Amino acid sequence: MLTLAAIKENPEDIIRRLAKKHFDAKEAIEKVLELDKTRRASQAELDSRLSELKNLSAQVGQLMKGGKKEDAEAVKSKVAELKEYNKTLEANMKNAEAEITEILLSVPNIPCDMVPEGKTAEDNVVVREGGHVPDLGENALPHWELAKKYDLIDFELGVKITGAGFPVYKGKGARLQRALISFFLDNAREAGYLEIQPPYVVNAASGYGTGQLPDKEGQMYHCNEDDLYLIPTAEVPVTNLYRDVIFNEEDLPVKNTAYSACFRREAGSYGKDVRGLNRLHQFDKVEIVQIQHPDHSYEALDEMITHVQSLVEKLELPWHILRLCGGDMSFTSAITYDFEVFSAAQKRWLEVSSVSNFESYQANRLKCRFRTEKGTRLVHTLNGSALALPRIVAALLENNQTPEGIRIPKALVPYTGFDIID
């Protein structure tokens, strides 16, 4: 969440910048400043009263020693009254702090200056592109028909076992999944990321730490009895490894990668966007996460974008990178770049990765800091999909279909153990 210090320093600028996300922050910011004023006034009065209490307590001892018991009892009575009043002041402070936190949890991260204006995905800006869109001819099949033709994925069987959005991968389809996971993890490891195998369920504190709660509570699967959440991305458990951690400055950056299954309710999704692998409730993804020094987080963002670009290039897929406009960004992000690959049979772009810098927004929730000569500072956190599998698989199947079968990209063959699906 936003820091109180940043809000107090320039509230008008924060209100102005949040307008780019189409969020009217004026009332929330004004309320936070009012509550902080109340909290500080209570703190100042409490400090004064505590000093007075200390002096009165000393007087009681002196009066008792001087045999002035009646006077001592009168002072004792005043001490008791003062203690009760101090409890009220402490309660006022705690209530103000709790209300400030509650309001700040409802305020999104401010977008950085590079974020373009805009309301919807139509306003996102293409910043880079590459690859070649294949000409498949008239009889090209979409991936869900190819999956059935080559017995790679059974969507109906998934419905029988669980429900829509939970496919069953079979044979070379299952091997392709495993190959892609290993391929992405190996590339991340070679780029300097330490591999982590995280839990697939997290507690509420972890959800709040990375900003999924309370913003995306309706999109997460919740285990009511244990009050645990199935992870929507490995970003959540991996970033929360560093909740309440204070690093030495020389320990930064920290770079982690993790494979996990991901679970998303995707409430309200329908139509062509959910056909086949386009939108699932359970899917596989390899994530990259960085905990960075604030002075270097945008260099790290560029590095992560280049890493993801290298993956789609090795998979020989047509791609472009979008810088998301203010209206299409997530609640927690300061800037986000989406990667999309072209699905030649569906003739549409499919999102396969989001790479984001959250600056200090998550770190403030996580209380993740590093030591400097002048005290501690909040780190910056970044994460990206490298990559999410379902739409990568969709594009691979569609773009590489031939009369003989589905060709496997050269870089992936050592991982699959086969060069064609036939």
CSV table of N, CA, C and O in Angstrom, one decimal, residues 311-377:
chain,number,residue,atom,x,y,z
A,311,LEU,N,12.4,-16.0,-24.4
A,311,LEU,CA,11.7,-17.3,-24.3
A,311,LEU,C,10.7,-17.4,-25.5
A,311,LEU,O,10.7,-18.5,-26.2
A,312,VAL,N,10.0,-16.4,-25.8
A,312,VAL,CA,9.0,-16.5,-26.9
A,312,VAL,C,9.8,-16.5,-28.3
A,312,VAL,O,9.3,-17.2,-29.2
A,313,GLU,N,10.9,-15.9,-28.3
A,313,GLU,CA,11.8,-16.0,-29.5
A,313,GLU,C,12.3,-17.4,-29.7
A,313,GLU,O,12.3,-17.9,-30.8
A,314,LYS,N,12.8,-18.0,-28.6
A,314,LYS,CA,13.2,-19.4,-28.7
A,314,LYS,C,12.1,-20.4,-29.1
A,314,LYS,O,12.4,-21.4,-29.7
A,315,LEU,N,10.9,-20.1,-28.8
A,315,LEU,CA,9.8,-20.9,-29.1
A,315,LEU,C,9.2,-20.6,-30.5
A,315,LEU,O,8.2,-21.2,-31.0
A,316,GLU,N,9.9,-19.6,-31.2
A,316,GLU,CA,9.6,-19.3,-32.6
A,316,GLU,C,8.1,-18.8,-32.8
A,316,GLU,O,7.5,-19.1,-33.8
A,317,LEU,N,7.7,-18.0,-31.8
A,317,LEU,CA,6.3,-17.5,-31.8
A,317,LEU,C,6.3,-16.0,-32.2
A,317,LEU,O,7.1,-15.3,-31.8
A,318,PRO,N,5.3,-15.6,-33.0
A,318,PRO,CA,5.1,-14.2,-33.2
A,318,PRO,C,4.6,-13.5,-32.0
A,318,PRO,O,3.7,-14.0,-31.3
A,319,TRP,N,5.2,-12.3,-31.6
A,319,TRP,CA,4.9,-11.7,-30.3
A,319,TRP,C,4.9,-10.2,-30.4
A,319,TRP,O,5.5,-9.6,-31.4
A,320,HIS,N,4.3,-9.6,-29.5
A,320,HIS,CA,4.5,-8.2,-29.3
A,320,HIS,C,4.4,-7.9,-27.8
A,320,HIS,O,3.9,-8.7,-27.0
A,321,ILE,N,4.9,-6.7,-27.4
A,321,ILE,CA,4.9,-6.3,-26.0
A,321,ILE,C,4.1,-5.0,-25.9
A,321,ILE,O,4.2,-4.1,-26.7
A,322,LEU,N,3.2,-5.0,-24.9
A,322,LEU,CA,2.3,-3.9,-24.7
A,322,LEU,C,2.6,-3.2,-23.4
A,322,LEU,O,2.8,-3.9,-22.4
A,323,ARG,N,2.7,-1.9,-23.4
A,323,ARG,CA,2.8,-1.1,-22.1
A,323,ARG,C,1.3,-0.8,-21.8
A,323,ARG,O,0.6,-0.1,-22.5
A,324,LEU,N,0.9,-1.3,-20.6
A,324,LEU,CA,-0.5,-1.1,-20.3
A,324,LEU,C,-0.9,0.3,-19.9
A,324,LEU,O,-0.1,1.0,-19.2
A,325,CYS,N,-2.0,0.8,-20.3
A,325,CYS,CA,-2.5,2.1,-20.0
A,325,CYS,C,-3.0,2.1,-18.5
A,325,CYS,O,-3.2,1.0,-17.9
A,326,GLY,N,-3.2,3.3,-18.0
A,326,GLY,CA,-3.7,3.4,-16.6
A,326,GLY,C,-4.9,2.6,-16.3
A,326,GLY,O,-5.1,2.0,-15.2
A,327,GLY,N,-5.9,2.6,-17.2
A,327,GLY,CA,-7.2,1.9,-16.9
A,327,GLY,C,-7.1,0.4,-17.0
A,327,GLY,O,-8.1,-0.2,-16.6
A,328,ASP,N,-6.1,-0.1,-17.6
A,328,ASP,CA,-6.0,-1.6,-17.8
A,328,ASP,C,-5.0,-2.2,-16.9
A,328,ASP,O,-4.7,-3.4,-17.0
A,329,MET,N,-4.4,-1.4,-16.0
A,329,MET,CA,-3.4,-1.9,-15.0
A,329,MET,C,-4.0,-2.6,-13.8
A,329,MET,O,-5.2,-2.3,-13.5
A,330,SER,N,-3.2,-3.4,-13.2
A,330,SER,CA,-3.7,-4.1,-11.9
A,330,SER,C,-3.7,-3.0,-10.8
A,330,SER,O,-3.1,-2.0,-10.8
A,331,PHE,N,-4.4,-3.4,-9.7
A,331,PHE,CA,-4.5,-2.6,-8.5
A,331,PHE,C,-3.1,-2.3,-7.9
A,331,PHE,O,-2.9,-1.2,-7.5
A,332,THR,N,-2.2,-3.3,-7.9
A,332,THR,CA,-0.9,-3.1,-7.2
A,332,THR,C,0.2,-2.6,-8.0
A,332,THR,O,1.3,-2.3,-7.4
A,333,SER,N,0.1,-2.6,-9.3
A,333,SER,CA,1.3,-2.3,-10.2
A,333,SER,C,1.5,-0.9,-10.4
A,333,SER,O,0.6,0.0,-10.4
A,334,ALA,N,2.8,-0.5,-10.5
A,334,ALA,CA,3.2,0.9,-10.8
A,334,ALA,C,3.4,1.0,-12.3
A,334,ALA,O,3.2,2.0,-12.9
A,335,ILE,N,3.8,-0.1,-13.0
A,335,ILE,CA,3.8,-0.2,-14.4
A,335,ILE,C,3.8,-1.7,-14.8
A,335,ILE,O,4.4,-2.5,-14.1
A,336,THR,N,3.2,-2.0,-15.9
A,336,THR,CA,3.1,-3.4,-16.4
A,336,THR,C,3.2,-3.5,-17.9
A,336,THR,O,2.7,-2.6,-18.6
A,337,TYR,N,4.0,-4.5,-18.3
A,337,TYR,CA,4.2,-4.8,-19.7
A,337,TYR,C,3.6,-6.2,-19.9
A,337,TYR,O,3.9,-7.2,-19.2
A,338,ASP,N,2.7,-6.3,-20.9
A,338,ASP,CA,2.1,-7.6,-21.3
A,338,ASP,C,2.7,-8.1,-22.5
A,338,ASP,O,3.0,-7.4,-23.5
A,339,PHE,N,3.0,-9.4,-22.5
A,339,PHE,CA,3.4,-10.1,-23.8
A,339,PHE,C,2.3,-10.9,-24.3
A,339,PHE,O,1.5,-11.5,-23.6
A,340,GLU,N,2.1,-10.7,-25.6
A,340,GLU,CA,1.1,-11.5,-26.3
A,340,GLU,C,1.7,-12.2,-27.5
A,340,GLU,O,2.6,-11.7,-28.2
A,341,VAL,N,1.2,-13.4,-27.8
A,341,VAL,CA,1.7,-14.2,-28.9
A,341,VAL,C,0.5,-14.4,-29.9
A,341,VAL,O,-0.7,-14.4,-29.4
A,342,PHE,N,0.7,-14.5,-31.2
A,342,PHE,CA,-0.4,-14.6,-32.1
A,342,PHE,C,-0.8,-16.0,-32.3
A,342,PHE,O,0.1,-16.9,-32.6
A,343,SER,N,-2.1,-16.3,-32.2
A,343,SER,CA,-2.6,-17.6,-32.4
A,343,SER,C,-3.2,-17.6,-33.8
A,343,SER,O,-4.2,-17.0,-34.1
A,344,ALA,N,-2.5,-18.3,-34.7
A,344,ALA,CA,-2.7,-18.2,-36.1
A,344,ALA,C,-4.1,-18.7,-36.6
A,344,ALA,O,-4.7,-18.2,-37.5
A,345,ALA,N,-4.5,-19.8,-36.0
A,345,ALA,CA,-5.8,-20.4,-36.4
A,345,ALA,C,-7.0,-19.6,-35.8
A,345,ALA,O,-8.0,-19.4,-36.5
A,346,GLN,N,-6.8,-19.1,-34.6
A,346,GLN,CA,-7.9,-18.2,-34.0
A,346,GLN,C,-7.8,-16.8,-34.5
A,346,GLN,O,-8.8,-16.0,-34.4
A,347,LYS,N,-6.6,-16.5,-35.1
A,347,LYS,CA,-6.4,-15.1,-35.7
A,347,LYS,C,-6.6,-14.0,-34.6
A,347,LYS,O,-7.3,-13.0,-34.8
A,348,ARG,N,-5.9,-14.3,-33.5
A,348,ARG,CA,-6.0,-13.3,-32.4
A,348,ARG,C,-4.8,-13.4,-31.5
A,348,ARG,O,-4.1,-14.4,-31.5
A,349,TRP,N,-4.5,-12.3,-30.8
A,349,TRP,CA,-3.4,-12.2,-29.9
A,349,TRP,C,-3.8,-12.8,-28.5
A,349,TRP,O,-4.9,-12.5,-28.0
A,350,LEU,N,-2.9,-13.5,-27.9
A,350,LEU,CA,-3.2,-14.2,-26.6
A,350,LEU,C,-2.2,-13.7,-25.6
A,350,LEU,O,-0.9,-13.8,-25.8
A,351,GLU,N,-2.6,-13.2,-24.5
A,351,GLU,CA,-1.7,-12.8,-23.4
A,351,GLU,C,-1.0,-14.0,-22.8
A,351,GLU,O,-1.7,-14.9,-22.4
A,352,VAL,N,0.3,-14.0,-22.7
A,352,VAL,CA,1.1,-15.1,-22.1
A,352,VAL,C,1.9,-14.7,-20.9
A,352,VAL,O,2.5,-15.5,-20.2
A,353,SER,N,2.1,-13.4,-20.7
A,353,SER,CA,3.0,-12.9,-19.6
A,353,SER,C,2.6,-11.5,-19.3
A,353,SER,O,2.3,-10.7,-20.1
A,354,SER,N,2.7,-11.2,-18.0
A,354,SER,CA,2.7,-9.8,-17.5
A,354,SER,C,3.9,-9.6,-16.6
A,354,SER,O,4.2,-10.4,-15.8
A,355,VAL,N,4.7,-8.5,-16.9
A,355,VAL,CA,5.9,-8.2,-16.2
A,355,VAL,C,5.7,-6.9,-15.5
A,355,VAL,O,5.4,-5.9,-16.2
A,356,SER,N,5.8,-6.8,-14.2
A,356,SER,CA,5.4,-5.6,-13.5
A,356,SER,C,6.4,-5.2,-12.4
A,356,SER,O,7.1,-6.0,-11.8
A,357,ASN,N,6.5,-3.9,-12.3
A,357,ASN,CA,7.2,-3.3,-11.1
A,357,ASN,C,6.2,-2.7,-10.2
A,357,ASN,O,5.4,-1.9,-10.6
A,358,PHE,N,6.3,-3.1,-8.9
A,358,PHE,CA,5.3,-2.6,-7.9
A,358,PHE,C,5.9,-1.5,-7.1
A,358,PHE,O,5.3,-1.0,-6.2
A,359,GLU,N,7.2,-1.2,-7.4
A,359,GLU,CA,7.9,-0.2,-6.6
A,359,GLU,C,7.8,-0.6,-5.1
A,359,GLU,O,8.0,-1.8,-4.8
A,360,SER,N,7.5,0.3,-4.2
A,360,SER,CA,7.5,-0.1,-2.8
A,360,SER,C,6.1,-0.5,-2.3
A,360,SER,O,5.9,-0.7,-1.1
A,361,TYR,N,5.1,-0.6,-3.2
A,361,TYR,CA,3.7,-0.8,-2.8
A,361,TYR,C,3.5,-2.1,-2.0
A,361,TYR,O,3.0,-2.2,-0.9
A,362,GLN,N,4.0,-3.2,-2.6
A,362,GLN,CA,3.9,-4.5,-1.9
A,362,GLN,C,4.9,-4.5,-0.7
A,362,GLN,O,4.5,-5.1,0.3
A,363,ALA,N,6.0,-3.9,-0.9
A,363,ALA,CA,7.0,-4.0,0.2
A,363,ALA,C,6.5,-3.3,1.5
A,363,ALA,O,6.8,-3.8,2.6
A,364,ASN,N,5.7,-2.3,1.3
A,364,ASN,CA,5.1,-1.6,2.5
A,364,ASN,C,4.1,-2.5,3.2
A,364,ASN,O,4.1,-2.5,4.4
A,365,ARG,N,3.4,-3.3,2.5
A,365,ARG,CA,2.5,-4.3,3.1
A,365,ARG,C,3.3,-5.4,3.7
A,365,ARG,O,2.9,-5.9,4.8
A,366,LEU,N,4.3,-5.8,3.0
A,366,LEU,CA,5.1,-6.9,3.5
A,366,LEU,C,6.1,-6.5,4.6
A,366,LEU,O,6.6,-7.4,5.3
A,367,LYS,N,6.3,-5.2,4.8
A,367,LYS,CA,7.3,-4.7,5.8
A,367,LYS,C,8.7,-5.3,5.4
A,367,LYS,O,9.4,-5.8,6.3
A,368,CYS,N,9.0,-5.3,4.1
A,368,CYS,CA,10.3,-5.8,3.6
A,368,CYS,C,11.2,-4.6,3.3
A,368,CYS,O,10.9,-3.7,2.5
A,369,ARG,N,12.3,-4.6,4.0
A,369,ARG,CA,13.2,-3.4,4.0
A,369,ARG,C,14.6,-3.8,3.8
A,369,ARG,O,14.9,-5.0,3.8
A,370,PHE,N,15.5,-2.8,3.7
A,370,PHE,CA,16.9,-3.1,3.7
A,370,PHE,C,17.6,-2.0,4.5
A,370,PHE,O,17.1,-0.9,4.6
A,371,ARG,N,18.7,-2.3,5.1
A,371,ARG,CA,19.5,-1.4,5.9
A,371,ARG,C,20.4,-0.5,5.1
A,371,ARG,O,21.0,-0.9,4.2
A,372,THR,N,20.4,0.8,5.5
A,372,THR,CA,21.3,1.8,4.9
A,372,THR,C,22.0,2.5,6.1
A,372,THR,O,21.7,2.3,7.2
A,373,GLU,N,23.0,3.3,5.7
A,373,GLU,CA,23.7,4.1,6.8
A,373,GLU,C,22.7,5.0,7.5
A,373,GLU,O,23.0,5.4,8.7
A,374,LYS,N,21.6,5.4,6.9
A,374,LYS,CA,20.7,6.4,7.5
A,374,LYS,C,19.5,5.7,8.1
A,374,LYS,O,18.5,6.4,8.4
A,375,GLY,N,19.5,4.4,8.1
A,375,GLY,CA,18.3,3.6,8.6
A,375,GLY,C,17.8,2.6,7.6
A,375,GLY,O,18.6,2.1,6.8
A,376,THR,N,16.5,2.3,7.7
A,376,THR,CA,16.0,1.3,6.8
A,376,THR,C,15.1,1.9,5.7
A,376,THR,O,14.5,3.0,5.9
A,377,ARG,N,15.1,1.3,4.5
A,377,ARG,CA,14.3,1.7,3.4
A,377,ARG,C,13.5,0.5,2.9
A,377,ARG,O,13.9,-0.6,3.0
